PDB file of C-alpha atoms in Angstrom:
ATOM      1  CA  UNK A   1      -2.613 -19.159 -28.237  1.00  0.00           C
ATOM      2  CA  UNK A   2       0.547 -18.688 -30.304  1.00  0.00           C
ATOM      3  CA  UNK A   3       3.998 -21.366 -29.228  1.00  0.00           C
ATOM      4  CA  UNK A   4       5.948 -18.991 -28.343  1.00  0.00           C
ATOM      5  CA  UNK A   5       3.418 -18.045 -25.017  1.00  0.00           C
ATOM      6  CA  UNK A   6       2.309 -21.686 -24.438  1.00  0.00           C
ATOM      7  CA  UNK A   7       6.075 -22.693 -24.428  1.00  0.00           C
ATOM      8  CA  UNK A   8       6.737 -19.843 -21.982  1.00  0.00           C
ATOM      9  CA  UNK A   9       8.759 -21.280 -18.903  1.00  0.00           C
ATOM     10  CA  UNK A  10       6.283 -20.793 -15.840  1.00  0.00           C
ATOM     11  CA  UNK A  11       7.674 -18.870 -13.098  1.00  0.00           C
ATOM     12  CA  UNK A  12       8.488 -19.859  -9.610  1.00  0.00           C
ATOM     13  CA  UNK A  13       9.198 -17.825  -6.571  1.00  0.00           C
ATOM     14  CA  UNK A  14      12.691 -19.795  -6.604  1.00  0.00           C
ATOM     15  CA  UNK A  15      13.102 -17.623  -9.190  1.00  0.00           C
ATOM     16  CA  UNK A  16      12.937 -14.267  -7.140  1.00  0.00           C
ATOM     17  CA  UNK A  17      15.529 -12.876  -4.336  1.00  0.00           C
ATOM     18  CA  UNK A  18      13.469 -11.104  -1.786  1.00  0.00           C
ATOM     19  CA  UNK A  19      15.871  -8.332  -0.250  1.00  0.00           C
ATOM     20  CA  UNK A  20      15.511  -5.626   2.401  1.00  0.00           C
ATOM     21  CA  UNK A  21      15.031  -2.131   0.457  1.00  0.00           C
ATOM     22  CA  UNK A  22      17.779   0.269   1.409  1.00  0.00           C
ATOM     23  CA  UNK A  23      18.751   3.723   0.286  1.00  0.00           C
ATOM     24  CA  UNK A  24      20.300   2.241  -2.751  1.00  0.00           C
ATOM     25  CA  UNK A  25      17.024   1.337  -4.159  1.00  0.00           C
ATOM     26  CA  UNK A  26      15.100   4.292  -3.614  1.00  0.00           C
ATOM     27  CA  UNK A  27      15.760   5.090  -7.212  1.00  0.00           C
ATOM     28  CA  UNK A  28      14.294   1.744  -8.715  1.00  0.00           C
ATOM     29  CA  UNK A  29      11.535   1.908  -6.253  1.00  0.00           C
ATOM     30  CA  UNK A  30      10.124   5.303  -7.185  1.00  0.00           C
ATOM     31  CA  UNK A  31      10.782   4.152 -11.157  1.00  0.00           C
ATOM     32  CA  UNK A  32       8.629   1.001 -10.282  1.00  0.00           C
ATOM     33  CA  UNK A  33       6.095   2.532  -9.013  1.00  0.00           C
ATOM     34  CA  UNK A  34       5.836   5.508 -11.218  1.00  0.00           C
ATOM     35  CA  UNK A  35       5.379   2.844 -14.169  1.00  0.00           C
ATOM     36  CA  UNK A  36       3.062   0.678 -12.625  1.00  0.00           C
ATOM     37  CA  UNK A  37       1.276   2.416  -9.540  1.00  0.00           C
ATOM     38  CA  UNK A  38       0.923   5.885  -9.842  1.00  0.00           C
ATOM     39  CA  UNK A  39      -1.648   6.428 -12.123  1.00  0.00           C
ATOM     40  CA  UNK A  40      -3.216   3.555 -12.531  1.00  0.00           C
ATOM     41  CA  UNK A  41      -5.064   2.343  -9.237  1.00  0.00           C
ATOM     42  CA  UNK A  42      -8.391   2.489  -9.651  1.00  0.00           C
ATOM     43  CA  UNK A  43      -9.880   4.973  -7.219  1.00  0.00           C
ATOM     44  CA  UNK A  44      -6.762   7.508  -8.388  1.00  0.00           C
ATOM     45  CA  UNK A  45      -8.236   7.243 -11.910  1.00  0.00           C
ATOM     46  CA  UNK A  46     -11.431   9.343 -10.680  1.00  0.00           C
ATOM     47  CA  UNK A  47      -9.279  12.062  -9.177  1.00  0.00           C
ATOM     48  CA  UNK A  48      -8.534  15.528 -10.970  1.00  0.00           C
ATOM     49  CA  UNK A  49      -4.985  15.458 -11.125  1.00  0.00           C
ATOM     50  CA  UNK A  50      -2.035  15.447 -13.153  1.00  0.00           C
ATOM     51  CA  UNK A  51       0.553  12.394 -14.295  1.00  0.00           C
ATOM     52  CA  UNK A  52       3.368  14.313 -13.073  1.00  0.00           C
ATOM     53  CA  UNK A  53       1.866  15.663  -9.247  1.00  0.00           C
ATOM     54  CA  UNK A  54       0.930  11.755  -8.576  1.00  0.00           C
ATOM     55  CA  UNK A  55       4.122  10.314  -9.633  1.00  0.00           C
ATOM     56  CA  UNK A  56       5.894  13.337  -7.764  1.00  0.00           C
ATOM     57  CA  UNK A  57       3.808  12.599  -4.685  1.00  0.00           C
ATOM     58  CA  UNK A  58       4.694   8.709  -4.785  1.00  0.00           C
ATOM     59  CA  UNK A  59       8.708   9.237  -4.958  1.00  0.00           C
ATOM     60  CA  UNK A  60       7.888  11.669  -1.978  1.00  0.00           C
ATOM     61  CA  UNK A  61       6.539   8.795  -0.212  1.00  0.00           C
ATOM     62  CA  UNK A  62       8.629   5.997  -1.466  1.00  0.00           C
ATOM     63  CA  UNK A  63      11.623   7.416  -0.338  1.00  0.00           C
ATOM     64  CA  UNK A  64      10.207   8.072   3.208  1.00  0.00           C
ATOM     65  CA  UNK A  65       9.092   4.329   3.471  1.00  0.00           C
ATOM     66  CA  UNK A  66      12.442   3.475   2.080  1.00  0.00           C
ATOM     67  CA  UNK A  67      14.496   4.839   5.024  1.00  0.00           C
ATOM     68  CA  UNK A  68      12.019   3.520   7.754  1.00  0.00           C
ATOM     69  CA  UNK A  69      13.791   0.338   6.499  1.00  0.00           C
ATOM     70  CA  UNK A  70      10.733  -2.191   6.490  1.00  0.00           C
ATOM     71  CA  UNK A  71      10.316  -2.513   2.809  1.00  0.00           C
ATOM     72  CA  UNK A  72      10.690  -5.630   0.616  1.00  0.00           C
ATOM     73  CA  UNK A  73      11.851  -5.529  -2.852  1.00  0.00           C
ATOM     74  CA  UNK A  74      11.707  -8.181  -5.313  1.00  0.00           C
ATOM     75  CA  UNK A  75      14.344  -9.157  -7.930  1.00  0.00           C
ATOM     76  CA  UNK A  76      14.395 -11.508 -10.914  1.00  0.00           C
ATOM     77  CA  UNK A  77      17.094 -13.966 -10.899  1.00  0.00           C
ATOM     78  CA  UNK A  78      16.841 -14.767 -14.586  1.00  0.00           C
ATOM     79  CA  UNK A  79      17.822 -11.436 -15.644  1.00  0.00           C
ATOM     80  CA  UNK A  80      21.393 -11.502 -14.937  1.00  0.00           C
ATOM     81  CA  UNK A  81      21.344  -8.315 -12.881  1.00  0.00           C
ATOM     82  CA  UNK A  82      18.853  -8.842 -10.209  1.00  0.00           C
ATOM     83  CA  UNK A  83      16.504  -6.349 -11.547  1.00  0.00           C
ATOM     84  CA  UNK A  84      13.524  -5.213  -9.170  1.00  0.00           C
ATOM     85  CA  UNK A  85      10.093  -6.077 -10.840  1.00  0.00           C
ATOM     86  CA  UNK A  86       8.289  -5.310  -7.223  1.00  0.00           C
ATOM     87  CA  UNK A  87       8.249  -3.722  -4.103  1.00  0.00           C
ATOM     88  CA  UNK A  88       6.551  -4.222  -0.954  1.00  0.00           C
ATOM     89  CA  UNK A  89       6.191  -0.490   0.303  1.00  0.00           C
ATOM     90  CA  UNK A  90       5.905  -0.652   4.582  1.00  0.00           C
ATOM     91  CA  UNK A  91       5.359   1.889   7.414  1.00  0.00           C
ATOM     92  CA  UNK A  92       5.303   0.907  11.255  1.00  0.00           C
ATOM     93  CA  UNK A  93       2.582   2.946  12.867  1.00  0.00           C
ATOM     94  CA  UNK A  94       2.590   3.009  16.529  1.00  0.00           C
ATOM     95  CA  UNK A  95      -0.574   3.912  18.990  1.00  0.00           C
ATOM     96  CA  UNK A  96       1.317   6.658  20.797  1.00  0.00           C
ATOM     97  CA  UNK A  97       3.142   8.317  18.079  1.00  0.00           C
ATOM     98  CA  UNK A  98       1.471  10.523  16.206  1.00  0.00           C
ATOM     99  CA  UNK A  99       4.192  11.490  13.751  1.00  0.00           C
ATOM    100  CA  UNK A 100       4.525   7.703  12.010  1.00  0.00           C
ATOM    101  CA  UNK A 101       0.779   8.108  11.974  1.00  0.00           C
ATOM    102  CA  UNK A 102       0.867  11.035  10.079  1.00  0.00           C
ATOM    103  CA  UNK A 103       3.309   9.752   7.039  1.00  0.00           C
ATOM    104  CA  UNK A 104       0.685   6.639   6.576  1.00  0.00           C
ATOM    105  CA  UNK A 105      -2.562   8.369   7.165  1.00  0.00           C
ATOM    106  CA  UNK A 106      -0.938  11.486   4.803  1.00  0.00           C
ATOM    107  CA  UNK A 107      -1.503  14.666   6.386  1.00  0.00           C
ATOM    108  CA  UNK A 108      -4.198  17.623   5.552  1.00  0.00           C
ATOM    109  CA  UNK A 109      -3.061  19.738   7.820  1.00  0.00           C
ATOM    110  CA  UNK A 110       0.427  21.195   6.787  1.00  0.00           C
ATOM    111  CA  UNK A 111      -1.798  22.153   3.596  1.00  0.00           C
ATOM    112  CA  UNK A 112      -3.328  25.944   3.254  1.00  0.00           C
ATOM    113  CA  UNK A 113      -5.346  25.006  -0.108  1.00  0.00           C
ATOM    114  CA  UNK A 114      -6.891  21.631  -1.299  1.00  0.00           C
ATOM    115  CA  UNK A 115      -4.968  19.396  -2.779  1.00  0.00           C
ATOM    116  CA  UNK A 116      -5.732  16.550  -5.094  1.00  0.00           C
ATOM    117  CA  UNK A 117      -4.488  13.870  -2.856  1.00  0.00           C
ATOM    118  CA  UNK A 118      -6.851  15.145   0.299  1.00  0.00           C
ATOM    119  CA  UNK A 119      -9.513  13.511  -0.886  1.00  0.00           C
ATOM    120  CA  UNK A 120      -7.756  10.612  -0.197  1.00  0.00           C
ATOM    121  CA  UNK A 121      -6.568  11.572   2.505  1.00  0.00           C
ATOM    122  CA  UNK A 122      -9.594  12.047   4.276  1.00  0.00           C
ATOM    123  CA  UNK A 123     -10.663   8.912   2.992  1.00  0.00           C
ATOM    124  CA  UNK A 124      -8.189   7.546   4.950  1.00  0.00           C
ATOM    125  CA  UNK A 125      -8.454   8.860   7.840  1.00  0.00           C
ATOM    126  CA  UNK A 126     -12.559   7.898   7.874  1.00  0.00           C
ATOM    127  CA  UNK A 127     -11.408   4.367   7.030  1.00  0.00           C
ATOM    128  CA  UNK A 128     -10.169   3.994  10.760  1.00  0.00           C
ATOM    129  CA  UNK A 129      -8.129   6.758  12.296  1.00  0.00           C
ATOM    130  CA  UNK A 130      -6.763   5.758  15.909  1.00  0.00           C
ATOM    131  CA  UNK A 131      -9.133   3.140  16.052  1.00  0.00           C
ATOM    132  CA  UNK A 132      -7.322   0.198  14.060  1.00  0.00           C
ATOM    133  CA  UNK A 133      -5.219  -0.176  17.263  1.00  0.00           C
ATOM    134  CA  UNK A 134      -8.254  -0.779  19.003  1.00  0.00           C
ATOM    135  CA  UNK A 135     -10.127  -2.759  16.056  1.00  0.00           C
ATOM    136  CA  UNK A 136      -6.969  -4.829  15.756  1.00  0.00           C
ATOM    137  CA  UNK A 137      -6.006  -4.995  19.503  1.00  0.00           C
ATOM    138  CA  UNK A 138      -2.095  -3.655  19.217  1.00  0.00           C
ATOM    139  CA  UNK A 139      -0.019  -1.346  19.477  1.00  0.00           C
ATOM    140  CA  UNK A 140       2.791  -1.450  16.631  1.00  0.00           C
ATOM    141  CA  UNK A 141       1.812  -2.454  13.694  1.00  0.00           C
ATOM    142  CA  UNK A 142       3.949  -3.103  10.123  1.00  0.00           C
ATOM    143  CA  UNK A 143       1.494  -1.502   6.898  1.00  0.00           C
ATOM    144  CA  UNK A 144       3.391  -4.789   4.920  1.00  0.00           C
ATOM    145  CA  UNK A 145       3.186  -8.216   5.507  1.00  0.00           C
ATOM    146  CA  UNK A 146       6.424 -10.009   5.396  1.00  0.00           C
ATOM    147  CA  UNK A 147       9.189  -8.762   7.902  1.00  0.00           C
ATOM    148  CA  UNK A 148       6.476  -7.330  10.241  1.00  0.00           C
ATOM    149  CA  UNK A 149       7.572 -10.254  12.978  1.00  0.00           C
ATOM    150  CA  UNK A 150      11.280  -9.460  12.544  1.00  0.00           C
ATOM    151  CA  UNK A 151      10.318  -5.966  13.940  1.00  0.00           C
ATOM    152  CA  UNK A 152       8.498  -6.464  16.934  1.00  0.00           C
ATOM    153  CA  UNK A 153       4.959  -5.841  15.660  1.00  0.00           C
ATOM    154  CA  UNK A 154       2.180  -6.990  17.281  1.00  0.00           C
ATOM    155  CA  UNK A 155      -0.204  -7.486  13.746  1.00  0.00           C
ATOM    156  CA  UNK A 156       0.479  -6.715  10.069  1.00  0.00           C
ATOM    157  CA  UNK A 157      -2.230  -5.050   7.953  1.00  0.00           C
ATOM    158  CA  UNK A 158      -2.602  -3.867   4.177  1.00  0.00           C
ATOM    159  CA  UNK A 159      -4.740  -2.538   2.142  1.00  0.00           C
ATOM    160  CA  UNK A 160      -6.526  -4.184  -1.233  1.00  0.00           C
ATOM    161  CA  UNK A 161      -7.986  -2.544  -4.031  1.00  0.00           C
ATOM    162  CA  UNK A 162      -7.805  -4.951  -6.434  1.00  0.00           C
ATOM    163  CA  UNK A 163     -11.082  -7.382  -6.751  1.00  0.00           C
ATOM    164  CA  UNK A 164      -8.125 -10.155  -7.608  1.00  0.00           C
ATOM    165  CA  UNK A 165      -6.192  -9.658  -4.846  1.00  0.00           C
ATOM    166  CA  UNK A 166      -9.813  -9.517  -2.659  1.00  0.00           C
ATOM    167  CA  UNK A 167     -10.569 -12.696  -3.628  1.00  0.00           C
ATOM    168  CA  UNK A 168      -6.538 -14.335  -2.589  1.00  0.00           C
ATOM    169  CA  UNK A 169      -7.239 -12.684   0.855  1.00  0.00           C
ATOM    170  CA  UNK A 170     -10.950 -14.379   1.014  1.00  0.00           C
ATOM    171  CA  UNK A 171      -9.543 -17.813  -0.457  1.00  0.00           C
ATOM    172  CA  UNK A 172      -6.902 -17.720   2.559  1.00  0.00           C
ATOM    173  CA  UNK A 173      -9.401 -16.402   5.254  1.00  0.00           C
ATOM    174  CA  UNK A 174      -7.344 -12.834   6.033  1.00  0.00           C
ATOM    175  CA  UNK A 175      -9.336 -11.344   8.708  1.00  0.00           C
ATOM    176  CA  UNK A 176     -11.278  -8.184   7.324  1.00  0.00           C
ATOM    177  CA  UNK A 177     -11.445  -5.141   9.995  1.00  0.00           C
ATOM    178  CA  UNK A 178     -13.399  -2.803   6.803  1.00  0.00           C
ATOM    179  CA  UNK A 179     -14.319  -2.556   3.443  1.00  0.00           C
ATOM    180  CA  UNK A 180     -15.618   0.102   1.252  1.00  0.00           C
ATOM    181  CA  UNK A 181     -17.409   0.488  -2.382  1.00  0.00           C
ATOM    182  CA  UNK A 182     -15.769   3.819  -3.295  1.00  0.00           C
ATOM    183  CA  UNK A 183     -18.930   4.775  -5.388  1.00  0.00           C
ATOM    184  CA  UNK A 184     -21.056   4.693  -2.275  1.00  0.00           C
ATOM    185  CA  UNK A 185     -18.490   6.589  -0.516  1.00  0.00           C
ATOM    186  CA  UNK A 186     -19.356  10.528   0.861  1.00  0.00           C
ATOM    187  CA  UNK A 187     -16.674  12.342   1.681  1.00  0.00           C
ATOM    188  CA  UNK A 188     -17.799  14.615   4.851  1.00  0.00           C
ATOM    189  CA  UNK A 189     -16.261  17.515   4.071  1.00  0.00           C
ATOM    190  CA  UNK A 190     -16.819  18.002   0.998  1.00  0.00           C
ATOM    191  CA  UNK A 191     -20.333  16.031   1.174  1.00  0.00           C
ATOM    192  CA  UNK A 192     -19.248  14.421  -2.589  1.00  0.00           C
ATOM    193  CA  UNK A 193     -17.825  11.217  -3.974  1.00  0.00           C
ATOM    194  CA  UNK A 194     -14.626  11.772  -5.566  1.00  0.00           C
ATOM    195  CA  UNK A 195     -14.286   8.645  -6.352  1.00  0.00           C
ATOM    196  CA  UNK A 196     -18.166   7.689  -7.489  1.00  0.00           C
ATOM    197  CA  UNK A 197     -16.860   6.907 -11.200  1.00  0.00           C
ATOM    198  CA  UNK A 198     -14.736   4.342  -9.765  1.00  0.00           C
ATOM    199  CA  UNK A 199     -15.479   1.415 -12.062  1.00  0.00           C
ATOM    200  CA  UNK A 200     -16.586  -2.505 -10.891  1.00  0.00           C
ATOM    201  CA  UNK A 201     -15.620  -4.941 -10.297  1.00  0.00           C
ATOM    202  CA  UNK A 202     -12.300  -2.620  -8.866  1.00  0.00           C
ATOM    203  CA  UNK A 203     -14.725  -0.367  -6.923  1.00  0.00           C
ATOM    204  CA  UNK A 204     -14.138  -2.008  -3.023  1.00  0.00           C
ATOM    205  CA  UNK A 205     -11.351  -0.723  -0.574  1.00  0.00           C
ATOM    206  CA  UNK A 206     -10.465  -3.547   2.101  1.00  0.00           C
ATOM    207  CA  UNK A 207      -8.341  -3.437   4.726  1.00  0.00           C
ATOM    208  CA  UNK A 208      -7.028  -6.627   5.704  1.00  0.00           C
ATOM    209  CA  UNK A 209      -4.772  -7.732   8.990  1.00  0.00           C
ATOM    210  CA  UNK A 210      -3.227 -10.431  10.798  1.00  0.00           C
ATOM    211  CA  UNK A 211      -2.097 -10.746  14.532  1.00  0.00           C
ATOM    212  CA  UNK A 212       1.222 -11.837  14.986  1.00  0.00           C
ATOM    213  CA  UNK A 213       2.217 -14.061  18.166  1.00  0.00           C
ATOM    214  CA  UNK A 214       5.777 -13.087  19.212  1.00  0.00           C
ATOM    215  CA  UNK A 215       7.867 -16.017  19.845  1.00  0.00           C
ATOM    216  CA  UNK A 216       8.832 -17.075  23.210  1.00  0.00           C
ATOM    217  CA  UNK A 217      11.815 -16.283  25.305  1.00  0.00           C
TER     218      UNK A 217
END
């Protein structure tokens, strides 16, 4: 280990500003997660597609998330200028409303060919449909963790691919409504695995969620 990384300051979440995303950082967001999102989770990596369709289909959906106004960004102090170096994409889904359901779930439908991103779709859609209000037990829920209170949502859920980020959720005892190895996955329409050279330890799919209790009146 060189000095220069064992001198490194460590960082501290005092050292972060978390802000409300607005329309002002739509641009930032869909740079962020062009760079270090779009083509490099895991089960996308198995998927016939190219660089510039996945990052197009990401700003698509950053910018929609954006402007439901229940994101989180996350900016550096240190560098003088507040720079983002995260966001915390979220989408309310309600039980009844079956348009909010369609920009998380994606939707197949509008679509007259396949598309690359169907698979996932479907995926999706297998994962839980309508039934995570009843799995859950609510109504409105926030697909991001940390203003879901502040918006009158009844539980908070997200979704994990990464086997380190498994493991933080299992450490802190997040309740677990599903998970799935993507290479034992069949898609039913198709009757393949698009996603069967998923690689371990990277290969599960969780879905995580917590109940919030609204605070008295």
């Amino acid at each position: 280990m060189s000095s220069k990384t064992r001198n490194k300051p460590k960082r501290r979440i005092t050292d972060y500003n978390f802000e409300r995303l607005t329309s002002k950082h739509i641009e930032d967001a869909k740079n962020l997660v062009a760079a270090h999102f779009s083509t490099f989770a895991n089960y996308r990596t198995t998927l016939t597609s190219s660089t510039a369709d996945m990052i197009q289909f990401d700003a698509y959906r950053t910018e929609n998330m954006i402007r439901q106004n229940c994101s989180t960004g996350v900016f550096e102090k240190c560098s003088g200028k507040n720079k983002m170096v995260g966001v915390a994409l979220g989408i309310i889904v309600e039980k009844n409303n079956t348009d909010l359901q369609k920009l998380q779930w994606y939707s197949v439908e509008a679509s007259s060919k396949e598309l690359w991103w169907h698979p996932i779709a479907r995926f999706m859609k297998s994962l839980h449909g309508n039934d995570i209000f009843e799995a859950i037990g609510a109504n409105r829920i926030l697909f991001q963790h940390v203003i879901a209170k502040k918006l009158n949502c009844d539980a908070s859920a997200g979704f994990l691919t990464s086997f380190t980020i498994i493991g933080i959720a299992k450490k802190f005892n997040t309740p677990v409504l599903k998970t799935v190895d993507f290479t034992k996955y069949i898609d039913k329409e198709t009757g393949g695995n698009p996603f069967s050279k998923a690689t371990p330890p990277h290969n599960l799919f969780t879905m995580v969620y917590t109940k919030l209790t609204k605070p008295a009146l």
